[in-house]
Amino acid sequence: MALQSIFEKEELQAVEYENEKPAVDVDLRYCPKKDRPRMISMINRLSKSKLGFETLQIAADNGYHFNFIRGENRAFGFADPESKRIALNPNWPDDKLIGTMCHECRHAGQFVRASNLNEANWDVKTNLIYMRAMEADAQAYASSACEELFRMGDKGPKEQFYKYYPEIAVGFSKALIKNDAQLGHSLLTDTFEAWYDQLGTKSVYEEGYLIEPMQQELRDIANGKGVSMTFDQSLTAEHTISEICWTKDGNYFQDDPKVLNGGKYLNVSEFNMEQMKKFFEFRKELTGLDDSKTLEEIPTRPNTITPRVSEMKKPPVKKAKKEKETSRRKIMENKQKTQKNTLAAKFVAVQKHLAGRV
């Protein structure tokens, strides 16, 4: 997911696009004819990068269609695995959107390979490991693709990437130095790991993928909708890396996947840890369920940004039940109702919601 930075939109210059054929046979049926020359131009520019071509081809092979976002939207773009859509914001310059296209196509590939998308059942550790790895991988691919284009003389995408993602750009630059400017798996690994140095970005994702869903869970319970988050499934770091860091030339991750089990890869801000503790306390009061053990392995780090979410509060129960129902039975009743609340669906909602927040 591409997050909009603090920069204002640039004024777009009029560009004359040639009637090219796409270098990758992507689905443009839902892209209006007037918009296709611009979309094809960006596809063809990205496809000149080895990594860019790979991501485009995977998205195309798995039925993703490409078009532009309509109306006001703060996101640079998004990938929707439910509708198989790669959408870009036309209000941003092509040089910016080429990196975004690579990022979102990489997300498309992640969803193709993902074996478990029902994140409502994940424990907290799994959520942190998997969701962060998705973003770290997508940024590693996008930055390397922009570097490949830069070396071919197409400098705009890299310049825009560095402008809008200064923190990961620093990490990528250090990775280039460490690897003697050599492209490849080691560079991708080091860039992936550099993503976790972005303290503010991690805090925002903690809020979006954990705190806000927990707040909604409490509201739903108070409104009689029952429990939907079970925290009873886990995916290992090894499993995560095998799915997320896949390439057609083998998995690129060079280090031991177990590094994701602690330190900067797993820690949460002290504020967000406190909110999660309150969530489990309030949920236990409302339902009798105690899932607080899911926090036992999660380390904390000092707060570095002003929280964007409110303090966790126990909502008032709005309607008294005539008949007492056990929380265990309510879980089973609601499990079937929440099967469609998959990671795929929530992923799109969260990435749109988070746009512009860091």
PDB file of C-alpha atoms in Angstrom, residues 129-337:
ATOM      1  CA  ILE A 129       4.967 -10.143  11.347  1.00  0.00           C
ATOM      2  CA  TYR A 130       2.841 -10.735   8.270  1.00  0.00           C
ATOM      3  CA  MET A 131       1.391  -7.277   7.692  1.00  0.00           C
ATOM      4  CA  ARG A 132       4.748  -5.534   8.169  1.00  0.00           C
ATOM      5  CA  ALA A 133       6.493  -8.011   5.891  1.00  0.00           C
ATOM      6  CA  MET A 134       3.985  -7.236   3.140  1.00  0.00           C
ATOM      7  CA  GLU A 135       4.876  -3.541   3.247  1.00  0.00           C
ATOM      8  CA  ALA A 136       8.614  -4.075   3.676  1.00  0.00           C
ATOM      9  CA  ASP A 137       8.662  -6.377   0.664  1.00  0.00           C
ATOM     10  CA  ALA A 138       6.585  -4.088  -1.550  1.00  0.00           C
ATOM     11  CA  GLN A 139       8.841  -1.122  -0.770  1.00  0.00           C
ATOM     12  CA  ALA A 140      11.988  -3.189  -1.311  1.00  0.00           C
ATOM     13  CA  TYR A 141      10.743  -4.194  -4.761  1.00  0.00           C
ATOM     14  CA  ALA A 142       9.582  -0.695  -5.695  1.00  0.00           C
ATOM     15  CA  SER A 143      12.855   0.952  -4.650  1.00  0.00           C
ATOM     16  CA  SER A 144      14.961  -1.614  -6.530  1.00  0.00           C
ATOM     17  CA  ALA A 145      12.798  -1.321  -9.645  1.00  0.00           C
ATOM     18  CA  CYS A 146      13.176   2.466  -9.564  1.00  0.00           C
ATOM     19  CA  GLU A 147      16.942   1.989  -9.215  1.00  0.00           C
ATOM     20  CA  GLU A 148      16.982  -0.287 -12.265  1.00  0.00           C
ATOM     21  CA  LEU A 149      15.150   2.354 -14.287  1.00  0.00           C
ATOM     22  CA  PHE A 150      17.497   5.049 -12.979  1.00  0.00           C
ATOM     23  CA  ARG A 151      20.473   3.138 -14.333  1.00  0.00           C
ATOM     24  CA  MET A 152      18.769   2.982 -17.716  1.00  0.00           C
ATOM     25  CA  GLY A 153      18.395   6.761 -17.788  1.00  0.00           C
ATOM     26  CA  ASP A 154      14.798   6.982 -16.561  1.00  0.00           C
ATOM     27  CA  LYS A 155      15.567   9.008 -13.429  1.00  0.00           C
ATOM     28  CA  GLY A 156      12.126  10.354 -12.536  1.00  0.00           C
ATOM     29  CA  PRO A 157      10.712   7.334 -10.637  1.00  0.00           C
ATOM     30  CA  LYS A 158      13.709   7.094  -8.295  1.00  0.00           C
ATOM     31  CA  GLU A 159      13.724  10.832  -7.654  1.00  0.00           C
ATOM     32  CA  GLN A 160      10.035  10.721  -6.777  1.00  0.00           C
ATOM     33  CA  PHE A 161      10.497   7.657  -4.577  1.00  0.00           C
ATOM     34  CA  TYR A 162      13.225   9.408  -2.624  1.00  0.00           C
ATOM     35  CA  LYS A 163      11.078  12.529  -2.321  1.00  0.00           C
ATOM     36  CA  TYR A 164       7.985  10.855  -0.931  1.00  0.00           C
ATOM     37  CA  TYR A 165       9.614   8.100   1.127  1.00  0.00           C
ATOM     38  CA  PRO A 166      12.699   9.740   2.646  1.00  0.00           C
ATOM     39  CA  GLU A 167      13.061   7.264   5.516  1.00  0.00           C
ATOM     40  CA  ILE A 168      13.096   4.116   3.408  1.00  0.00           C
ATOM     41  CA  ALA A 169      15.196   5.990   0.824  1.00  0.00           C
ATOM     42  CA  VAL A 170      17.892   6.400   3.479  1.00  0.00           C
ATOM     43  CA  GLY A 171      17.719   2.684   4.190  1.00  0.00           C
ATOM     44  CA  PHE A 172      17.897   1.846   0.502  1.00  0.00           C
ATOM     45  CA  SER A 173      20.906   4.138   0.009  1.00  0.00           C
ATOM     46  CA  LYS A 174      22.723   2.455   2.892  1.00  0.00           C
ATOM     47  CA  ALA A 175      21.863  -0.938   1.422  1.00  0.00           C
ATOM     48  CA  LEU A 176      23.336   0.133  -1.920  1.00  0.00           C
ATOM     49  CA  ILE A 177      26.579   1.144  -0.228  1.00  0.00           C
ATOM     50  CA  LYS A 178      26.699  -2.091   1.775  1.00  0.00           C
ATOM     51  CA  ASN A 179      26.226  -4.139  -1.405  1.00  0.00           C
ATOM     52  CA  ASP A 180      28.687  -2.145  -3.528  1.00  0.00           C
ATOM     53  CA  ALA A 181      25.765  -0.909  -5.646  1.00  0.00           C
ATOM     54  CA  GLN A 182      25.030  -4.449  -6.776  1.00  0.00           C
ATOM     55  CA  LEU A 183      21.377  -5.220  -7.467  1.00  0.00           C
ATOM     56  CA  GLY A 184      19.971  -8.552  -6.373  1.00  0.00           C
ATOM     57  CA  HIS A 185      18.750 -10.615  -3.461  1.00  0.00           C
ATOM     58  CA  SER A 186      21.116  -9.182  -0.876  1.00  0.00           C
ATOM     59  CA  LEU A 187      20.050  -5.629  -1.707  1.00  0.00           C
ATOM     60  CA  LEU A 188      16.385  -6.615  -1.458  1.00  0.00           C
ATOM     61  CA  THR A 189      17.032  -8.248   1.919  1.00  0.00           C
ATOM     62  CA  ASP A 190      18.797  -5.204   3.346  1.00  0.00           C
ATOM     63  CA  THR A 191      16.105  -2.841   2.031  1.00  0.00           C
ATOM     64  CA  PHE A 192      13.374  -5.078   3.460  1.00  0.00           C
ATOM     65  CA  GLU A 193      15.044  -4.921   6.873  1.00  0.00           C
ATOM     66  CA  ALA A 194      15.554  -1.159   6.624  1.00  0.00           C
ATOM     67  CA  TRP A 195      11.781  -0.704   6.402  1.00  0.00           C
ATOM     68  CA  TYR A 196      11.553  -1.574  10.106  1.00  0.00           C
ATOM     69  CA  ASP A 197      13.616   1.478  11.071  1.00  0.00           C
ATOM     70  CA  GLN A 198      10.619   3.693  10.231  1.00  0.00           C
ATOM     71  CA  LEU A 199       9.216   4.183  13.721  1.00  0.00           C
ATOM     72  CA  GLY A 200       6.408   6.528  12.733  1.00  0.00           C
ATOM     73  CA  THR A 201       5.269   4.320   9.882  1.00  0.00           C
ATOM     74  CA  LYS A 202       5.224   1.266  12.122  1.00  0.00           C
ATOM     75  CA  SER A 203       3.139   3.133  14.695  1.00  0.00           C
ATOM     76  CA  VAL A 204       0.580   4.086  12.072  1.00  0.00           C
ATOM     77  CA  TYR A 205       0.297   0.496  10.869  1.00  0.00           C
ATOM     78  CA  GLU A 206      -0.098  -0.737  14.445  1.00  0.00           C
ATOM     79  CA  GLU A 207      -3.007   1.645  14.822  1.00  0.00           C
ATOM     80  CA  GLY A 208      -4.573   0.706  11.490  1.00  0.00           C
ATOM     81  CA  TYR A 209      -4.205  -3.057  11.649  1.00  0.00           C
ATOM     82  CA  LEU A 210      -4.542  -3.655  15.389  1.00  0.00           C
ATOM     83  CA  ILE A 211      -5.797  -0.765  17.545  1.00  0.00           C
ATOM     84  CA  GLU A 212      -8.644   0.444  15.349  1.00  0.00           C
ATOM     85  CA  PRO A 213      -9.962  -3.093  14.648  1.00  0.00           C
ATOM     86  CA  MET A 214      -9.832  -3.788  18.386  1.00  0.00           C
ATOM     87  CA  GLN A 215     -11.823  -0.628  19.089  1.00  0.00           C
ATOM     88  CA  GLN A 216     -14.390  -1.734  16.526  1.00  0.00           C
ATOM     89  CA  GLU A 217     -14.509  -5.189  18.098  1.00  0.00           C
ATOM     90  CA  LEU A 218     -15.447  -3.679  21.460  1.00  0.00           C
ATOM     91  CA  ARG A 219     -18.180  -1.590  19.837  1.00  0.00           C
ATOM     92  CA  ASP A 220     -19.552  -4.640  18.048  1.00  0.00           C
ATOM     93  CA  ILE A 221     -19.618  -6.665  21.263  1.00  0.00           C
ATOM     94  CA  ALA A 222     -21.389  -3.846  23.093  1.00  0.00           C
ATOM     95  CA  ASN A 223     -23.961  -3.683  20.290  1.00  0.00           C
ATOM     96  CA  GLY A 224     -24.682  -7.396  20.557  1.00  0.00           C
ATOM     97  CA  LYS A 225     -22.856  -8.489  17.412  1.00  0.00           C
ATOM     98  CA  GLY A 226     -20.682 -10.939  19.280  1.00  0.00           C
ATOM     99  CA  VAL A 227     -16.988 -11.770  19.004  1.00  0.00           C
ATOM    100  CA  SER A 228     -15.171 -11.961  15.667  1.00  0.00           C
ATOM    101  CA  MET A 229     -11.473 -11.771  16.638  1.00  0.00           C
ATOM    102  CA  THR A 230     -10.311 -15.122  18.027  1.00  0.00           C
ATOM    103  CA  PHE A 231      -6.488 -14.753  18.203  1.00  0.00           C
ATOM    104  CA  ASP A 232      -6.162 -18.535  17.925  1.00  0.00           C
ATOM    105  CA  GLN A 233      -4.117 -18.932  14.739  1.00  0.00           C
ATOM    106  CA  SER A 234      -0.446 -18.241  14.144  1.00  0.00           C
ATOM    107  CA  LEU A 235       1.896 -18.212  11.165  1.00  0.00           C
ATOM    108  CA  THR A 236       5.626 -18.592  11.678  1.00  0.00           C
ATOM    109  CA  ALA A 237       8.227 -16.121  10.506  1.00  0.00           C
ATOM    110  CA  GLU A 238       9.587 -18.826   8.192  1.00  0.00           C
ATOM    111  CA  HIS A 239       6.147 -19.294   6.632  1.00  0.00           C
ATOM    112  CA  THR A 240       5.756 -15.545   6.218  1.00  0.00           C
ATOM    113  CA  ILE A 241       9.101 -15.112   4.472  1.00  0.00           C
ATOM    114  CA  SER A 242       8.434 -18.089   2.193  1.00  0.00           C
ATOM    115  CA  GLU A 243       5.264 -16.447   0.909  1.00  0.00           C
ATOM    116  CA  ILE A 244       6.170 -12.774   0.990  1.00  0.00           C
ATOM    117  CA  CYS A 245       9.758 -12.753  -0.299  1.00  0.00           C
ATOM    118  CA  TRP A 246       9.246 -15.161  -3.185  1.00  0.00           C
ATOM    119  CA  THR A 247      10.724 -14.341  -6.595  1.00  0.00           C
ATOM    120  CA  LYS A 248      10.829 -16.310  -9.822  1.00  0.00           C
ATOM    121  CA  ASP A 249      14.544 -16.805  -9.122  1.00  0.00           C
ATOM    122  CA  GLY A 250      13.982 -18.157  -5.611  1.00  0.00           C
ATOM    123  CA  ASN A 251      13.340 -16.534  -2.262  1.00  0.00           C
ATOM    124  CA  TYR A 252      15.469 -13.408  -1.936  1.00  0.00           C
ATOM    125  CA  PHE A 253      15.600 -13.174   1.869  1.00  0.00           C
ATOM    126  CA  GLN A 254      19.202 -13.922   2.821  1.00  0.00           C
ATOM    127  CA  ASP A 255      18.996 -13.813   6.629  1.00  0.00           C
ATOM    128  CA  ASP A 256      17.386 -16.150   9.135  1.00  0.00           C
ATOM    129  CA  PRO A 257      13.607 -15.492   9.016  1.00  0.00           C
ATOM    130  CA  LYS A 258      13.540 -15.856  12.798  1.00  0.00           C
ATOM    131  CA  VAL A 259      14.868 -12.287  13.090  1.00  0.00           C
ATOM    132  CA  LEU A 260      11.235 -11.238  12.597  1.00  0.00           C
ATOM    133  CA  ASN A 261      10.397 -12.792  15.971  1.00  0.00           C
ATOM    134  CA  GLY A 262      11.789  -9.921  18.010  1.00  0.00           C
ATOM    135  CA  GLY A 263      13.554  -6.576  18.240  1.00  0.00           C
ATOM    136  CA  LYS A 264      12.696  -3.833  15.781  1.00  0.00           C
ATOM    137  CA  TYR A 265      10.830  -6.309  13.607  1.00  0.00           C
ATOM    138  CA  LEU A 266       8.215  -7.088  16.230  1.00  0.00           C
ATOM    139  CA  ASN A 267       8.138  -4.224  18.732  1.00  0.00           C
ATOM    140  CA  VAL A 268       5.189  -1.882  19.175  1.00  0.00           C
ATOM    141  CA  SER A 269       5.047   1.549  20.735  1.00  0.00           C
ATOM    142  CA  GLU A 270       4.421   1.746  24.466  1.00  0.00           C
ATOM    143  CA  PHE A 271       1.180   3.612  23.787  1.00  0.00           C
ATOM    144  CA  ASN A 272      -0.126   0.941  21.434  1.00  0.00           C
ATOM    145  CA  MET A 273       0.839  -1.841  23.835  1.00  0.00           C
ATOM    146  CA  GLU A 274      -1.105  -0.100  26.576  1.00  0.00           C
ATOM    147  CA  GLN A 275      -4.133   0.174  24.278  1.00  0.00           C
ATOM    148  CA  MET A 276      -3.996  -3.533  23.453  1.00  0.00           C
ATOM    149  CA  LYS A 277      -3.790  -4.432  27.141  1.00  0.00           C
ATOM    150  CA  LYS A 278      -6.873  -2.312  27.775  1.00  0.00           C
ATOM    151  CA  PHE A 279      -8.654  -4.015  24.889  1.00  0.00           C
ATOM    152  CA  PHE A 280      -8.153  -7.476  26.355  1.00  0.00           C
ATOM    153  CA  GLU A 281      -9.140  -6.219  29.803  1.00  0.00           C
ATOM    154  CA  PHE A 282     -12.368  -4.661  28.513  1.00  0.00           C
ATOM    155  CA  ARG A 283     -13.176  -7.626  26.286  1.00  0.00           C
ATOM    156  CA  LYS A 284     -12.791  -9.983  29.229  1.00  0.00           C
ATOM    157  CA  GLU A 285     -15.213  -7.863  31.237  1.00  0.00           C
ATOM    158  CA  LEU A 286     -17.729  -7.945  28.385  1.00  0.00           C
ATOM    159  CA  THR A 287     -17.389 -11.578  27.340  1.00  0.00           C
ATOM    160  CA  GLY A 288     -15.407 -13.521  29.895  1.00  0.00           C
ATOM    161  CA  LEU A 289     -12.778 -14.324  27.271  1.00  0.00           C
ATOM    162  CA  ASP A 290      -9.138 -13.830  28.223  1.00  0.00           C
ATOM    163  CA  ASP A 291      -6.785 -13.748  25.220  1.00  0.00           C
ATOM    164  CA  SER A 292      -4.196 -11.458  26.775  1.00  0.00           C
ATOM    165  CA  LYS A 293      -1.492 -14.127  26.449  1.00  0.00           C
ATOM    166  CA  THR A 294      -1.205 -13.147  22.785  1.00  0.00           C
ATOM    167  CA  LEU A 295       0.762 -10.085  23.955  1.00  0.00           C
ATOM    168  CA  GLU A 296       3.367 -11.987  25.968  1.00  0.00           C
ATOM    169  CA  GLU A 297       6.051 -12.163  23.250  1.00  0.00           C
ATOM    170  CA  ILE A 298       5.619  -8.608  21.955  1.00  0.00           C
ATOM    171  CA  PRO A 299       8.419  -6.169  22.914  1.00  0.00           C
ATOM    172  CA  THR A 300       7.856  -2.430  23.189  1.00  0.00           C
ATOM    173  CA  ARG A 301       9.708   0.691  22.102  1.00  0.00           C
ATOM    174  CA  PRO A 302       9.409   4.314  23.305  1.00  0.00           C
ATOM    175  CA  ASN A 303       6.652   6.433  21.800  1.00  0.00           C
ATOM    176  CA  THR A 304       7.962   8.527  18.913  1.00  0.00           C
ATOM    177  CA  ILE A 305       4.844  10.088  17.403  1.00  0.00           C
ATOM    178  CA  THR A 306       1.625  11.595  18.668  1.00  0.00           C
ATOM    179  CA  PRO A 307      -1.013   8.851  18.612  1.00  0.00           C
ATOM    180  CA  ARG A 308      -3.603   9.183  15.875  1.00  0.00           C
ATOM    181  CA  VAL A 309      -6.164   7.081  17.709  1.00  0.00           C
ATOM    182  CA  SER A 310      -8.059   7.793  20.890  1.00  0.00           C
ATOM    183  CA  GLU A 311      -7.533   5.964  24.165  1.00  0.00           C
ATOM    184  CA  MET A 312      -9.134   2.526  24.331  1.00  0.00           C
ATOM    185  CA  LYS A 313     -12.415   2.728  26.223  1.00  0.00           C
ATOM    186  CA  LYS A 314     -15.010   0.164  27.166  1.00  0.00           C
ATOM    187  CA  PRO A 315     -18.192   1.114  25.313  1.00  0.00           C
ATOM    188  CA  PRO A 316     -21.496   0.980  27.165  1.00  0.00           C
ATOM    189  CA  VAL A 317     -23.646  -2.050  26.445  1.00  0.00           C
ATOM    190  CA  LYS A 318     -26.594  -0.492  24.686  1.00  0.00           C
ATOM    191  CA  LYS A 319     -29.186  -3.215  25.068  1.00  0.00           C
ATOM    192  CA  ALA A 320     -29.663  -5.677  27.881  1.00  0.00           C
ATOM    193  CA  LYS A 321     -30.187  -9.254  26.792  1.00  0.00           C
ATOM    194  CA  LYS A 322     -33.411 -10.973  27.843  1.00  0.00           C
ATOM    195  CA  GLU A 323     -31.712 -14.308  27.601  1.00  0.00           C
ATOM    196  CA  LYS A 324     -28.126 -14.833  28.691  1.00  0.00           C
ATOM    197  CA  GLU A 325     -25.959 -16.379  26.016  1.00  0.00           C
ATOM    198  CA  THR A 326     -22.483 -17.661  26.656  1.00  0.00           C
ATOM    199  CA  SER A 327     -19.614 -15.945  24.854  1.00  0.00           C
ATOM    200  CA  ARG A 328     -18.401 -19.314  23.610  1.00  0.00           C
ATOM    201  CA  ARG A 329     -21.643 -19.930  21.750  1.00  0.00           C
ATOM    202  CA  LYS A 330     -21.659 -16.400  20.386  1.00  0.00           C
ATOM    203  CA  ILE A 331     -18.199 -16.968  18.948  1.00  0.00           C
ATOM    204  CA  MET A 332     -19.393 -20.004  17.053  1.00  0.00           C
ATOM    205  CA  GLU A 333     -22.489 -18.223  15.804  1.00  0.00           C
ATOM    206  CA  ASN A 334     -20.523 -15.243  14.570  1.00  0.00           C
ATOM    207  CA  LYS A 335     -17.638 -17.196  13.090  1.00  0.00           C
ATOM    208  CA  GLN A 336     -19.650 -18.027   9.995  1.00  0.00           C
ATOM    209  CA  LYS A 337     -20.875 -14.436   9.679  1.00  0.00           C
TER     210      LYS A 337
END
